[in-house]
Amino acid sequence: MRSVSLCDPQCFKLRAAFVVSAAPQSLAVNSVRMALISIEDLAGLDDEQVDDEIPDSAEPMDEEEQERMYAHWQAVGRTHHVSVPREMRGPIEEMTRRNQSSEREPVPSVTVSRHEKLGEVLYEERVYPPGKWACVSKADMLYEQSISNAFMKLMRFICKENSTGRYLGMSVPIVNEITMAEDGTNFMKDVLTAYYLPAEFQARPPEPSDPDIRIVQRDAIRVIARVFYGTTTEETISRQISILWELLGSSEDVLRDRYMVAAYENPGVPQRRNEIWFIRRGS
């Protein structure tokens, strides 16, 4: 295995807790393509449902189109055992009217090192600077329910249910933080779903209308990140955690009780890009 140093990690002062990466699809574990479409990925909609760079003044959808899109989201929600309430029609329309692929803002990061084998990237280490995130904690029966219900809250915050009354814009990835039970194999019910506030709002974050949403200042963090493709369930995430531990071997400076899952792509992509993030101790 070859390690390629891209910058001196000593130039960063690292403290608290967050994480991203990119590994080739050929190295990701083959997984069964499931019917699940994660609402965490609904930061974007497939190209047939969006128009490029539609301004706020664009004509609203007619009733028939609103119902069609709402029915689509209801179907998505059912795959994760959640109900999409009718008050989501407004945020659904808002995001559908925008081309997320052109408007999404990446969470800032610096690559510290890249680890390769036979010319292919196995995983990367990155540093994420301090920043403000909008966070929602949920503890539903299933992981899929928690991330779905949390993202619907964040989506309404993004889509004008905030003190500015503006559409805030989408950043990627949406990050879900999981905590392991004492047995080290099962997930705790509490899942934290987080949306990085775009640069325009970092200095003065808008106030959420929903009291369940907290604006949190996160310290810098150093993570080990590896890409995988497909759906995100407790089963698929557990598999990806095991794969990355096999690649790392024994490592005392990586947390074992907390991991993060980053979602990047819209549900129109059959094998969507996600990342599993391991957190370095002391970061």
mmCIF file of N, CA and C in Angstrom, residues 102-231:
data_model
loop_
_atom_site.group_PDB
_atom_site.id
_atom_site.type_symbol
_atom_site.label_atom_id
_atom_site.label_comp_id
_atom_site.label_asym_id
_atom_site.label_seq_id
_atom_site.Cartn_x
_atom_site.Cartn_y
_atom_site.Cartn_z
ATOM 1 N N SER A 102 -26.300 22.076 -10.168
ATOM 2 C CA SER A 102 -25.577 23.316 -10.468
ATOM 3 C C SER A 102 -25.500 24.234 -9.257
ATOM 4 N N GLU A 103 -26.363 24.024 -8.266
ATOM 5 C CA GLU A 103 -26.419 24.939 -7.139
ATOM 6 C C GLU A 103 -25.787 24.381 -5.867
ATOM 7 N N ARG A 104 -25.453 23.116 -5.824
ATOM 8 C CA ARG A 104 -24.928 22.532 -4.595
ATOM 9 C C ARG A 104 -23.530 23.057 -4.285
ATOM 10 N N GLU A 105 -23.316 23.401 -3.029
ATOM 11 C CA GLU A 105 -22.027 23.936 -2.574
ATOM 12 C C GLU A 105 -21.308 22.864 -1.772
ATOM 13 N N PRO A 106 -20.079 22.510 -2.126
ATOM 14 C CA PRO A 106 -19.366 21.482 -1.367
ATOM 15 C C PRO A 106 -18.936 21.980 0.004
ATOM 16 N N VAL A 107 -19.013 21.106 0.994
ATOM 17 C CA VAL A 107 -18.471 21.424 2.311
ATOM 18 C C VAL A 107 -16.957 21.578 2.169
ATOM 19 N N PRO A 108 -16.365 22.668 2.659
ATOM 20 C CA PRO A 108 -14.917 22.868 2.471
ATOM 21 C C PRO A 108 -14.089 21.813 3.194
ATOM 22 N N SER A 109 -12.986 21.420 2.570
ATOM 23 C CA SER A 109 -12.091 20.432 3.177
ATOM 24 C C SER A 109 -10.728 20.519 2.512
ATOM 25 N N VAL A 110 -9.733 19.921 3.175
ATOM 26 C CA VAL A 110 -8.376 19.813 2.628
ATOM 27 C C VAL A 110 -7.950 18.354 2.730
ATOM 28 N N THR A 111 -7.480 17.787 1.627
ATOM 29 C CA THR A 111 -6.988 16.414 1.639
ATOM 30 C C THR A 111 -5.585 16.382 2.233
ATOM 31 N N VAL A 112 -5.399 15.542 3.249
ATOM 32 C CA VAL A 112 -4.116 15.416 3.936
ATOM 33 C C VAL A 112 -3.280 14.308 3.311
ATOM 34 N N SER A 113 -3.898 13.178 3.038
ATOM 35 C CA SER A 113 -3.167 12.064 2.420
ATOM 36 C C SER A 113 -4.128 11.186 1.658
ATOM 37 N N ARG A 114 -3.567 10.437 0.713
ATOM 38 C CA ARG A 114 -4.360 9.507 -0.093
ATOM 39 C C ARG A 114 -3.651 8.154 -0.066
ATOM 40 N N HIS A 115 -4.403 7.108 0.173
ATOM 41 C CA HIS A 115 -3.829 5.773 0.296
ATOM 42 C C HIS A 115 -4.297 4.919 -0.878
ATOM 43 N N GLU A 116 -3.326 4.374 -1.609
ATOM 44 C CA GLU A 116 -3.619 3.690 -2.861
ATOM 45 C C GLU A 116 -3.078 2.262 -2.859
ATOM 46 N N LYS A 117 -3.659 1.465 -3.732
ATOM 47 C CA LYS A 117 -3.143 0.126 -4.005
ATOM 48 C C LYS A 117 -3.333 -0.138 -5.487
ATOM 49 N N LEU A 118 -2.228 -0.458 -6.153
ATOM 50 C CA LEU A 118 -2.250 -0.709 -7.592
ATOM 51 C C LEU A 118 -2.883 0.456 -8.354
ATOM 52 N N GLY A 119 -2.582 1.664 -7.900
ATOM 53 C CA GLY A 119 -3.048 2.855 -8.602
ATOM 54 C C GLY A 119 -4.465 3.274 -8.287
ATOM 55 N N GLU A 120 -5.148 2.534 -7.426
ATOM 56 C CA GLU A 120 -6.521 2.882 -7.083
ATOM 57 C C GLU A 120 -6.595 3.386 -5.644
ATOM 58 N N VAL A 121 -7.427 4.377 -5.422
ATOM 59 C CA VAL A 121 -7.548 4.974 -4.096
ATOM 60 C C VAL A 121 -8.383 4.072 -3.195
ATOM 61 N N LEU A 122 -7.810 3.700 -2.052
ATOM 62 C CA LEU A 122 -8.539 2.915 -1.058
ATOM 63 C C LEU A 122 -9.318 3.808 -0.118
ATOM 64 N N TYR A 123 -8.669 4.856 0.360
ATOM 65 C CA TYR A 123 -9.318 5.826 1.241
ATOM 66 C C TYR A 123 -8.454 7.074 1.300
ATOM 67 N N GLU A 124 -9.040 8.149 1.792
ATOM 68 C CA GLU A 124 -8.333 9.407 1.950
ATOM 69 C C GLU A 124 -8.484 9.910 3.377
ATOM 70 N N GLU A 125 -7.534 10.740 3.783
ATOM 71 C CA GLU A 125 -7.687 11.483 5.033
ATOM 72 C C GLU A 125 -7.889 12.944 4.672
ATOM 73 N N ARG A 126 -8.858 13.565 5.362
ATOM 74 C CA ARG A 126 -9.171 14.961 5.080
ATOM 75 C C ARG A 126 -9.360 15.731 6.378
ATOM 76 N N VAL A 127 -9.184 17.025 6.274
ATOM 77 C CA VAL A 127 -9.458 17.931 7.380
ATOM 78 C C VAL A 127 -10.609 18.839 6.965
ATOM 79 N N TYR A 128 -11.578 18.942 7.856
ATOM 80 C CA TYR A 128 -12.694 19.866 7.656
ATOM 81 C C TYR A 128 -12.557 20.999 8.667
ATOM 82 N N PRO A 129 -12.578 22.227 8.212
ATOM 83 C CA PRO A 129 -12.385 23.364 9.123
ATOM 84 C C PRO A 129 -13.616 23.583 10.002
ATOM 85 N N PRO A 130 -13.481 24.427 11.019
ATOM 86 C CA PRO A 130 -14.659 24.755 11.831
ATOM 87 C C PRO A 130 -15.756 25.373 10.969
ATOM 88 N N GLY A 131 -16.979 25.172 11.382
ATOM 89 C CA GLY A 131 -18.087 25.745 10.626
ATOM 90 C C GLY A 131 -19.409 25.519 11.323
ATOM 91 N N LYS A 132 -20.424 26.174 10.829
ATOM 92 C CA LYS A 132 -21.759 26.077 11.413
ATOM 93 C C LYS A 132 -22.619 25.104 10.604
ATOM 94 N N TRP A 133 -23.305 24.233 11.332
ATOM 95 C CA TRP A 133 -24.158 23.208 10.753
ATOM 96 C C TRP A 133 -25.550 23.317 11.367
ATOM 97 N N ALA A 134 -26.564 23.031 10.572
ATOM 98 C CA ALA A 134 -27.926 22.882 11.090
ATOM 99 C C ALA A 134 -28.143 21.402 11.354
ATOM 100 N N CYS A 135 -28.510 21.071 12.598
ATOM 101 C CA CYS A 135 -28.537 19.664 13.032
ATOM 102 C C CYS A 135 -29.901 19.281 13.597
ATOM 103 N N VAL A 136 -30.293 18.046 13.322
ATOM 104 C CA VAL A 136 -31.519 17.473 13.860
ATOM 105 C C VAL A 136 -31.190 16.086 14.403
ATOM 106 N N SER A 137 -31.632 15.799 15.618
ATOM 107 C CA SER A 137 -31.465 14.466 16.203
ATOM 108 C C SER A 137 -32.798 13.730 16.179
ATOM 109 N N LYS A 138 -32.758 12.484 15.719
ATOM 110 C CA LYS A 138 -33.952 11.643 15.712
ATOM 111 C C LYS A 138 -33.593 10.277 16.271
ATOM 112 N N ALA A 139 -34.591 9.624 16.877
ATOM 113 C CA ALA A 139 -34.368 8.292 17.460
ATOM 114 C C ALA A 139 -35.552 7.395 17.130
ATOM 115 N N ASP A 140 -35.806 7.210 15.846
ATOM 116 C CA ASP A 140 -36.901 6.354 15.409
ATOM 117 C C ASP A 140 -36.487 4.885 15.477
ATOM 118 N N MET A 141 -37.427 4.011 15.186
ATOM 119 C CA MET A 141 -37.167 2.585 15.300
ATOM 120 C C MET A 141 -36.054 2.133 14.352
ATOM 121 N N LEU A 142 -36.076 2.637 13.126
ATOM 122 C CA LEU A 142 -35.093 2.254 12.122
ATOM 123 C C LEU A 142 -34.186 3.434 11.779
ATOM 124 N N TYR A 143 -32.943 3.128 11.428
ATOM 125 C CA TYR A 143 -32.010 4.162 10.967
ATOM 126 C C TYR A 143 -32.609 4.930 9.796
ATOM 127 N N GLU A 144 -33.209 4.204 8.843
ATOM 128 C CA GLU A 144 -33.778 4.846 7.669
ATOM 129 C C GLU A 144 -34.873 5.834 8.037
ATOM 130 N N GLN A 145 -35.666 5.513 9.046
ATOM 131 C CA GLN A 145 -36.716 6.434 9.482
ATOM 132 C C GLN A 145 -36.113 7.698 10.091
ATOM 133 N N SER A 146 -35.090 7.531 10.901
ATOM 134 C CA SER A 146 -34.476 8.687 11.553
ATOM 135 C C SER A 146 -33.899 9.670 10.542
ATOM 136 N N ILE A 147 -33.138 9.169 9.568
ATOM 137 C CA ILE A 147 -32.513 10.079 8.610
ATOM 138 C C ILE A 147 -33.550 10.707 7.688
ATOM 139 N N SER A 148 -34.607 9.969 7.381
ATOM 140 C CA SER A 148 -35.649 10.497 6.508
ATOM 141 C C SER A 148 -36.422 11.612 7.198
ATOM 142 N N ASN A 149 -36.877 11.367 8.418
ATOM 143 C CA ASN A 149 -37.641 12.376 9.145
ATOM 144 C C ASN A 149 -36.785 13.604 9.471
ATOM 145 N N ALA A 150 -35.509 13.379 9.788
ATOM 146 C CA ALA A 150 -34.621 14.508 10.070
ATOM 147 C C ALA A 150 -34.394 15.353 8.825
ATOM 148 N N PHE A 151 -34.183 14.697 7.690
ATOM 149 C CA PHE A 151 -33.913 15.480 6.482
ATOM 150 C C PHE A 151 -35.129 16.275 6.042
ATOM 151 N N MET A 152 -36.339 15.740 6.244
ATOM 152 C CA MET A 152 -37.523 16.517 5.885
ATOM 153 C C MET A 152 -37.587 17.815 6.689
ATOM 154 N N LYS A 153 -37.175 17.758 7.957
ATOM 155 C CA LYS A 153 -37.121 18.979 8.764
ATOM 156 C C LYS A 153 -36.084 19.953 8.201
ATOM 157 N N LEU A 154 -34.902 19.433 7.867
ATOM 158 C CA LEU A 154 -33.859 20.293 7.314
ATOM 159 C C LEU A 154 -34.265 20.866 5.960
ATOM 160 N N MET A 155 -34.982 20.077 5.207
ATOM 161 C CA MET A 155 -35.416 20.536 3.892
ATOM 162 C C MET A 155 -36.356 21.732 4.008
ATOM 163 N N ARG A 156 -37.246 21.710 4.989
ATOM 164 C CA ARG A 156 -38.147 22.844 5.197
ATOM 165 C C ARG A 156 -37.366 24.075 5.657
ATOM 166 N N PHE A 157 -36.343 23.861 6.477
ATOM 167 C CA PHE A 157 -35.468 24.962 6.899
ATOM 168 C C PHE A 157 -34.766 25.572 5.698
ATOM 169 N N ILE A 158 -34.239 24.730 4.830
ATOM 170 C CA ILE A 158 -33.554 25.193 3.625
ATOM 171 C C ILE A 158 -34.518 25.946 2.710
ATOM 172 N N CYS A 159 -35.737 25.442 2.624
ATOM 173 C CA CYS A 159 -36.735 25.997 1.702
ATOM 174 C C CYS A 159 -37.598 27.054 2.378
ATOM 175 N N LYS A 160 -36.942 28.073 2.924
ATOM 176 C CA LYS A 160 -37.577 29.324 3.357
ATOM 177 C C LYS A 160 -38.187 29.310 4.753
ATOM 178 N N GLU A 161 -38.231 28.167 5.457
ATOM 179 C CA GLU A 161 -38.775 28.191 6.817
ATOM 180 C C GLU A 161 -37.654 28.568 7.781
ATOM 181 N N ASN A 162 -37.211 29.804 7.627
ATOM 182 C CA ASN A 162 -36.116 30.347 8.421
ATOM 183 C C ASN A 162 -36.314 31.857 8.540
ATOM 184 N N SER A 163 -35.511 32.506 9.370
ATOM 185 C CA SER A 163 -35.713 33.929 9.663
ATOM 186 C C SER A 163 -35.476 34.838 8.466
ATOM 187 N N THR A 164 -34.773 34.374 7.441
ATOM 188 C CA THR A 164 -34.566 35.198 6.247
ATOM 189 C C THR A 164 -35.725 35.088 5.271
ATOM 190 N N GLY A 165 -36.500 34.002 5.370
ATOM 191 C CA GLY A 165 -37.563 33.762 4.411
ATOM 192 C C GLY A 165 -37.056 33.417 3.031
ATOM 193 N N ARG A 166 -35.769 33.046 2.941
ATOM 194 C CA ARG A 166 -35.138 32.752 1.652
ATOM 195 C C ARG A 166 -34.816 31.271 1.517
ATOM 196 N N TYR A 167 -34.701 30.840 0.268
ATOM 197 C CA TYR A 167 -34.142 29.520 -0.014
ATOM 198 C C TYR A 167 -32.643 29.617 0.233
ATOM 199 N N LEU A 168 -32.107 28.768 1.100
ATOM 200 C CA LEU A 168 -30.716 28.909 1.545
ATOM 201 C C LEU A 168 -29.707 28.313 0.578
ATOM 202 N N GLY A 169 -30.142 27.393 -0.259
ATOM 203 C CA GLY A 169 -29.208 26.695 -1.131
ATOM 204 C C GLY A 169 -28.749 25.398 -0.492
ATOM 205 N N MET A 170 -28.356 24.452 -1.324
ATOM 206 C CA MET A 170 -27.988 23.130 -0.846
ATOM 207 C C MET A 170 -26.478 22.985 -0.769
ATOM 208 N N SER A 171 -26.000 22.359 0.301
ATOM 209 C CA SER A 171 -24.586 21.993 0.401
ATOM 210 C C SER A 171 -24.487 20.471 0.462
ATOM 211 N N VAL A 172 -23.358 19.950 0.039
ATOM 212 C CA VAL A 172 -23.143 18.502 0.078
ATOM 213 C C VAL A 172 -21.762 18.220 0.670
ATOM 214 N N PRO A 173 -21.687 17.124 1.428
ATOM 215 C CA PRO A 173 -22.724 16.129 1.643
ATOM 216 C C PRO A 173 -23.638 16.476 2.816
ATOM 217 N N ILE A 174 -24.806 15.821 2.839
ATOM 218 C CA ILE A 174 -25.604 15.740 4.053
ATOM 219 C C ILE A 174 -24.956 14.640 4.898
ATOM 220 N N VAL A 175 -24.737 14.910 6.183
ATOM 221 C CA VAL A 175 -23.968 13.979 7.014
ATOM 222 C C VAL A 175 -24.842 13.424 8.131
ATOM 223 N N ASN A 176 -24.774 12.114 8.316
ATOM 224 C CA ASN A 176 -25.497 11.437 9.391
ATOM 225 C C ASN A 176 -24.493 10.806 10.347
ATOM 226 N N GLU A 177 -24.604 11.164 11.624
ATOM 227 C CA GLU A 177 -23.678 10.658 12.644
ATOM 228 C C GLU A 177 -24.355 9.550 13.443
ATOM 229 N N ILE A 178 -23.679 8.414 13.533
ATOM 230 C CA ILE A 178 -24.226 7.273 14.258
ATOM 231 C C ILE A 178 -23.313 6.924 15.432
ATOM 232 N N THR A 179 -23.920 6.427 16.493
ATOM 233 C CA THR A 179 -23.192 5.988 17.680
ATOM 234 C C THR A 179 -23.425 4.494 17.862
ATOM 235 N N MET A 180 -22.363 3.767 18.179
ATOM 236 C CA MET A 180 -22.484 2.329 18.328
ATOM 237 C C MET A 180 -22.924 1.968 19.743
ATOM 238 N N ALA A 181 -23.692 0.881 19.845
ATOM 239 C CA ALA A 181 -24.069 0.349 21.155
ATOM 240 C C ALA A 181 -22.843 -0.275 21.815
ATOM 241 N N GLU A 182 -22.983 -0.652 23.078
ATOM 242 C CA GLU A 182 -21.850 -1.197 23.824
ATOM 243 C C GLU A 182 -21.304 -2.481 23.208
ATOM 244 N N ASP A 183 -22.155 -3.234 22.494
ATOM 245 C CA ASP A 183 -21.680 -4.472 21.870
ATOM 246 C C ASP A 183 -20.783 -4.210 20.667
ATOM 247 N N GLY A 184 -20.740 -2.954 20.208
ATOM 248 C CA GLY A 184 -19.854 -2.592 19.104
ATOM 249 C C GLY A 184 -20.346 -2.991 17.735
ATOM 250 N N THR A 185 -21.532 -3.591 17.643
ATOM 251 C CA THR A 185 -22.043 -4.031 16.344
ATOM 252 C C THR A 185 -23.369 -3.380 15.972
ATOM 253 N N ASN A 186 -24.198 -3.080 16.939
ATOM 254 C CA ASN A 186 -25.491 -2.466 16.664
ATOM 255 C C ASN A 186 -25.433 -0.950 16.828
ATOM 256 N N PHE A 187 -26.359 -0.259 16.156
ATOM 257 C CA PHE A 187 -26.434 1.192 16.231
ATOM 258 C C PHE A 187 -27.347 1.601 17.387
ATOM 259 N N MET A 188 -26.994 2.683 18.054
ATOM 260 C CA MET A 188 -27.925 3.329 18.957
ATOM 261 C C MET A 188 -29.028 3.985 18.126
ATOM 262 N N LYS A 189 -30.177 4.193 18.743
ATOM 263 C CA LYS A 189 -31.305 4.744 17.994
ATOM 264 C C LYS A 189 -31.079 6.199 17.597
ATOM 265 N N ASP A 190 -30.390 6.962 18.447
ATOM 266 C CA ASP A 190 -30.186 8.383 18.152
ATOM 267 C C ASP A 190 -29.259 8.563 16.951
ATOM 268 N N VAL A 191 -29.751 9.302 15.958
ATOM 269 C CA VAL A 191 -28.962 9.633 14.766
ATOM 270 C C VAL A 191 -28.989 11.149 14.595
ATOM 271 N N LEU A 192 -27.825 11.741 14.384
ATOM 272 C CA LEU A 192 -27.721 13.182 14.147
ATOM 273 C C LEU A 192 -27.551 13.423 12.657
ATOM 274 N N THR A 193 -28.468 14.174 12.064
ATOM 275 C CA THR A 193 -28.391 14.525 10.643
ATOM 276 C C THR A 193 -28.022 15.998 10.539
ATOM 277 N N ALA A 194 -27.035 16.310 9.699
ATOM 278 C CA ALA A 194 -26.483 17.674 9.678
ATOM 279 C C ALA A 194 -26.331 18.205 8.256
ATOM 280 N N TYR A 195 -26.633 19.480 8.122
ATOM 281 C CA TYR A 195 -26.539 20.228 6.859
ATOM 282 C C TYR A 195 -25.599 21.407 7.096
ATOM 283 N N TYR A 196 -24.532 21.481 6.298
ATOM 284 C CA TYR A 196 -23.552 22.557 6.418
ATOM 285 C C TYR A 196 -24.130 23.829 5.812
ATOM 286 N N LEU A 197 -24.149 24.914 6.593
ATOM 287 C CA LEU A 197 -24.681 26.177 6.089
ATOM 288 C C LEU A 197 -23.769 26.727 4.989
ATOM 289 N N PRO A 198 -24.335 27.071 3.837
ATOM 290 C CA PRO A 198 -23.520 27.643 2.767
ATOM 291 C C PRO A 198 -22.737 28.860 3.239
ATOM 292 N N ALA A 199 -21.664 29.181 2.527
ATOM 293 C CA ALA A 199 -20.731 30.226 2.942
ATOM 294 C C ALA A 199 -21.429 31.549 3.220
ATOM 295 N N GLU A 200 -22.454 31.884 2.456
ATOM 296 C CA GLU A 200 -23.175 33.143 2.625
ATOM 297 C C GLU A 200 -23.762 33.293 4.024
ATOM 298 N N PHE A 201 -24.061 32.162 4.672
ATOM 299 C CA PHE A 201 -24.760 32.198 5.955
ATOM 300 C C PHE A 201 -23.894 31.767 7.137
ATOM 301 N N GLN A 202 -22.611 31.530 6.902
ATOM 302 C CA GLN A 202 -21.751 31.081 7.991
ATOM 303 C C GLN A 202 -21.581 32.153 9.072
ATOM 304 N N ALA A 203 -21.430 33.403 8.694
ATOM 305 C CA ALA A 203 -21.197 34.471 9.675
ATOM 306 C C ALA A 203 -22.459 34.792 10.473
ATOM 307 N N ARG A 204 -23.596 34.782 9.783
ATOM 308 C CA ARG A 204 -24.863 35.115 10.437
ATOM 309 C C ARG A 204 -25.903 34.071 10.050
ATOM 310 N N PRO A 205 -25.939 32.952 10.747
ATOM 311 C CA PRO A 205 -26.866 31.873 10.385
ATOM 312 C C PRO A 205 -28.318 32.300 10.578
ATOM 313 N N PRO A 206 -29.189 31.922 9.658
ATOM 314 C CA PRO A 206 -30.608 32.215 9.845
ATOM 315 C C PRO A 206 -31.190 31.383 10.985
ATOM 316 N N GLU A 207 -32.196 31.923 11.648
ATOM 317 C CA GLU A 207 -32.864 31.212 12.739
ATOM 318 C C GLU A 207 -33.854 30.210 12.154
ATOM 319 N N PRO A 208 -33.813 28.957 12.608
ATOM 320 C CA PRO A 208 -34.804 27.978 12.133
ATOM 321 C C PRO A 208 -36.181 28.275 12.725
ATOM 322 N N SER A 209 -37.218 28.018 11.951
ATOM 323 C CA SER A 209 -38.577 28.110 12.469
ATOM 324 C C SER A 209 -38.910 26.901 13.332
ATOM 325 N N ASP A 210 -38.283 25.784 13.050
ATOM 326 C CA ASP A 210 -38.527 24.533 13.770
ATOM 327 C C ASP A 210 -37.609 24.465 14.997
ATOM 328 N N PRO A 211 -38.171 24.349 16.208
ATOM 329 C CA PRO A 211 -37.313 24.291 17.407
ATOM 330 C C PRO A 211 -36.467 23.022 17.497
ATOM 331 N N ASP A 212 -36.785 22.013 16.694
ATOM 332 C CA ASP A 212 -35.984 20.784 16.694
ATOM 333 C C ASP A 212 -34.651 20.952 15.966
ATOM 334 N N ILE A 213 -34.512 22.028 15.205
ATOM 335 C CA ILE A 213 -33.269 22.274 14.452
ATOM 336 C C ILE A 213 -32.365 23.183 15.272
ATOM 337 N N ARG A 214 -31.125 22.744 15.467
ATOM 338 C CA ARG A 214 -30.136 23.519 16.208
ATOM 339 C C ARG A 214 -29.013 23.950 15.277
ATOM 340 N N ILE A 215 -28.584 25.193 15.399
ATOM 341 C CA ILE A 215 -27.402 25.655 14.670
ATOM 342 C C ILE A 215 -26.199 25.415 15.575
ATOM 343 N N VAL A 216 -25.275 24.589 15.119
ATOM 344 C CA VAL A 216 -24.152 24.145 15.943
ATOM 345 C C VAL A 216 -22.843 24.570 15.298
ATOM 346 N N GLN A 217 -21.961 25.162 16.099
ATOM 347 C CA GLN A 217 -20.604 25.467 15.647
ATOM 348 C C GLN A 217 -19.739 24.233 15.882
ATOM 349 N N ARG A 218 -19.279 23.635 14.812
ATOM 350 C CA ARG A 218 -18.426 22.455 14.906
ATOM 351 C C ARG A 218 -16.970 22.859 14.788
ATOM 352 N N ASP A 219 -16.127 22.247 15.641
ATOM 353 C CA ASP A 219 -14.688 22.472 15.528
ATOM 354 C C ASP A 219 -14.138 21.726 14.311
ATOM 355 N N ALA A 220 -12.873 22.004 14.002
ATOM 356 C CA ALA A 220 -12.217 21.292 12.908
ATOM 357 C C ALA A 220 -12.142 19.807 13.228
ATOM 358 N N ILE A 221 -12.122 19.004 12.196
ATOM 359 C CA ILE A 221 -12.074 17.561 12.380
ATOM 360 C C ILE A 221 -11.231 16.918 11.283
ATOM 361 N N ARG A 222 -10.565 15.838 11.662
ATOM 362 C CA ARG A 222 -9.774 15.058 10.699
ATOM 363 C C ARG A 222 -10.409 13.684 10.575
ATOM 364 N N VAL A 223 -10.657 13.264 9.335
ATOM 365 C CA VAL A 223 -11.378 12.014 9.124
ATOM 366 C C VAL A 223 -10.681 11.128 8.102
ATOM 367 N N ILE A 224 -11.021 9.844 8.173
ATOM 368 C CA ILE A 224 -10.628 8.865 7.156
ATOM 369 C C ILE A 224 -11.895 8.521 6.397
ATOM 370 N N ALA A 225 -11.875 8.700 5.097
ATOM 371 C CA ALA A 225 -13.104 8.579 4.316
ATOM 372 C C ALA A 225 -12.922 7.601 3.161
ATOM 373 N N ARG A 226 -13.966 6.822 2.938
ATOM 374 C CA ARG A 226 -13.956 5.853 1.842
ATOM 375 C C ARG A 226 -15.316 5.863 1.162
ATOM 376 N N VAL A 227 -15.315 5.860 -0.155
ATOM 377 C CA VAL A 227 -16.550 5.889 -0.935
ATOM 378 C C VAL A 227 -17.184 4.507 -0.996
ATOM 379 N N PHE A 228 -18.516 4.501 -0.986
ATOM 380 C CA PHE A 228 -19.250 3.297 -1.385
ATOM 381 C C PHE A 228 -20.492 3.754 -2.138
ATOM 382 N N TYR A 229 -21.119 2.824 -2.840
ATOM 383 C CA TYR A 229 -22.219 3.171 -3.736
ATOM 384 C C TYR A 229 -23.469 2.366 -3.400
ATOM 385 N N GLY A 230 -24.616 2.985 -3.582
ATOM 386 C CA GLY A 230 -25.879 2.301 -3.352
ATOM 387 C C GLY A 230 -26.679 2.941 -2.237
ATOM 388 N N THR A 231 -27.532 2.137 -1.616
ATOM 389 C CA THR A 231 -28.419 2.637 -0.566
ATOM 390 C C THR A 231 -27.722 2.612 0.781
#
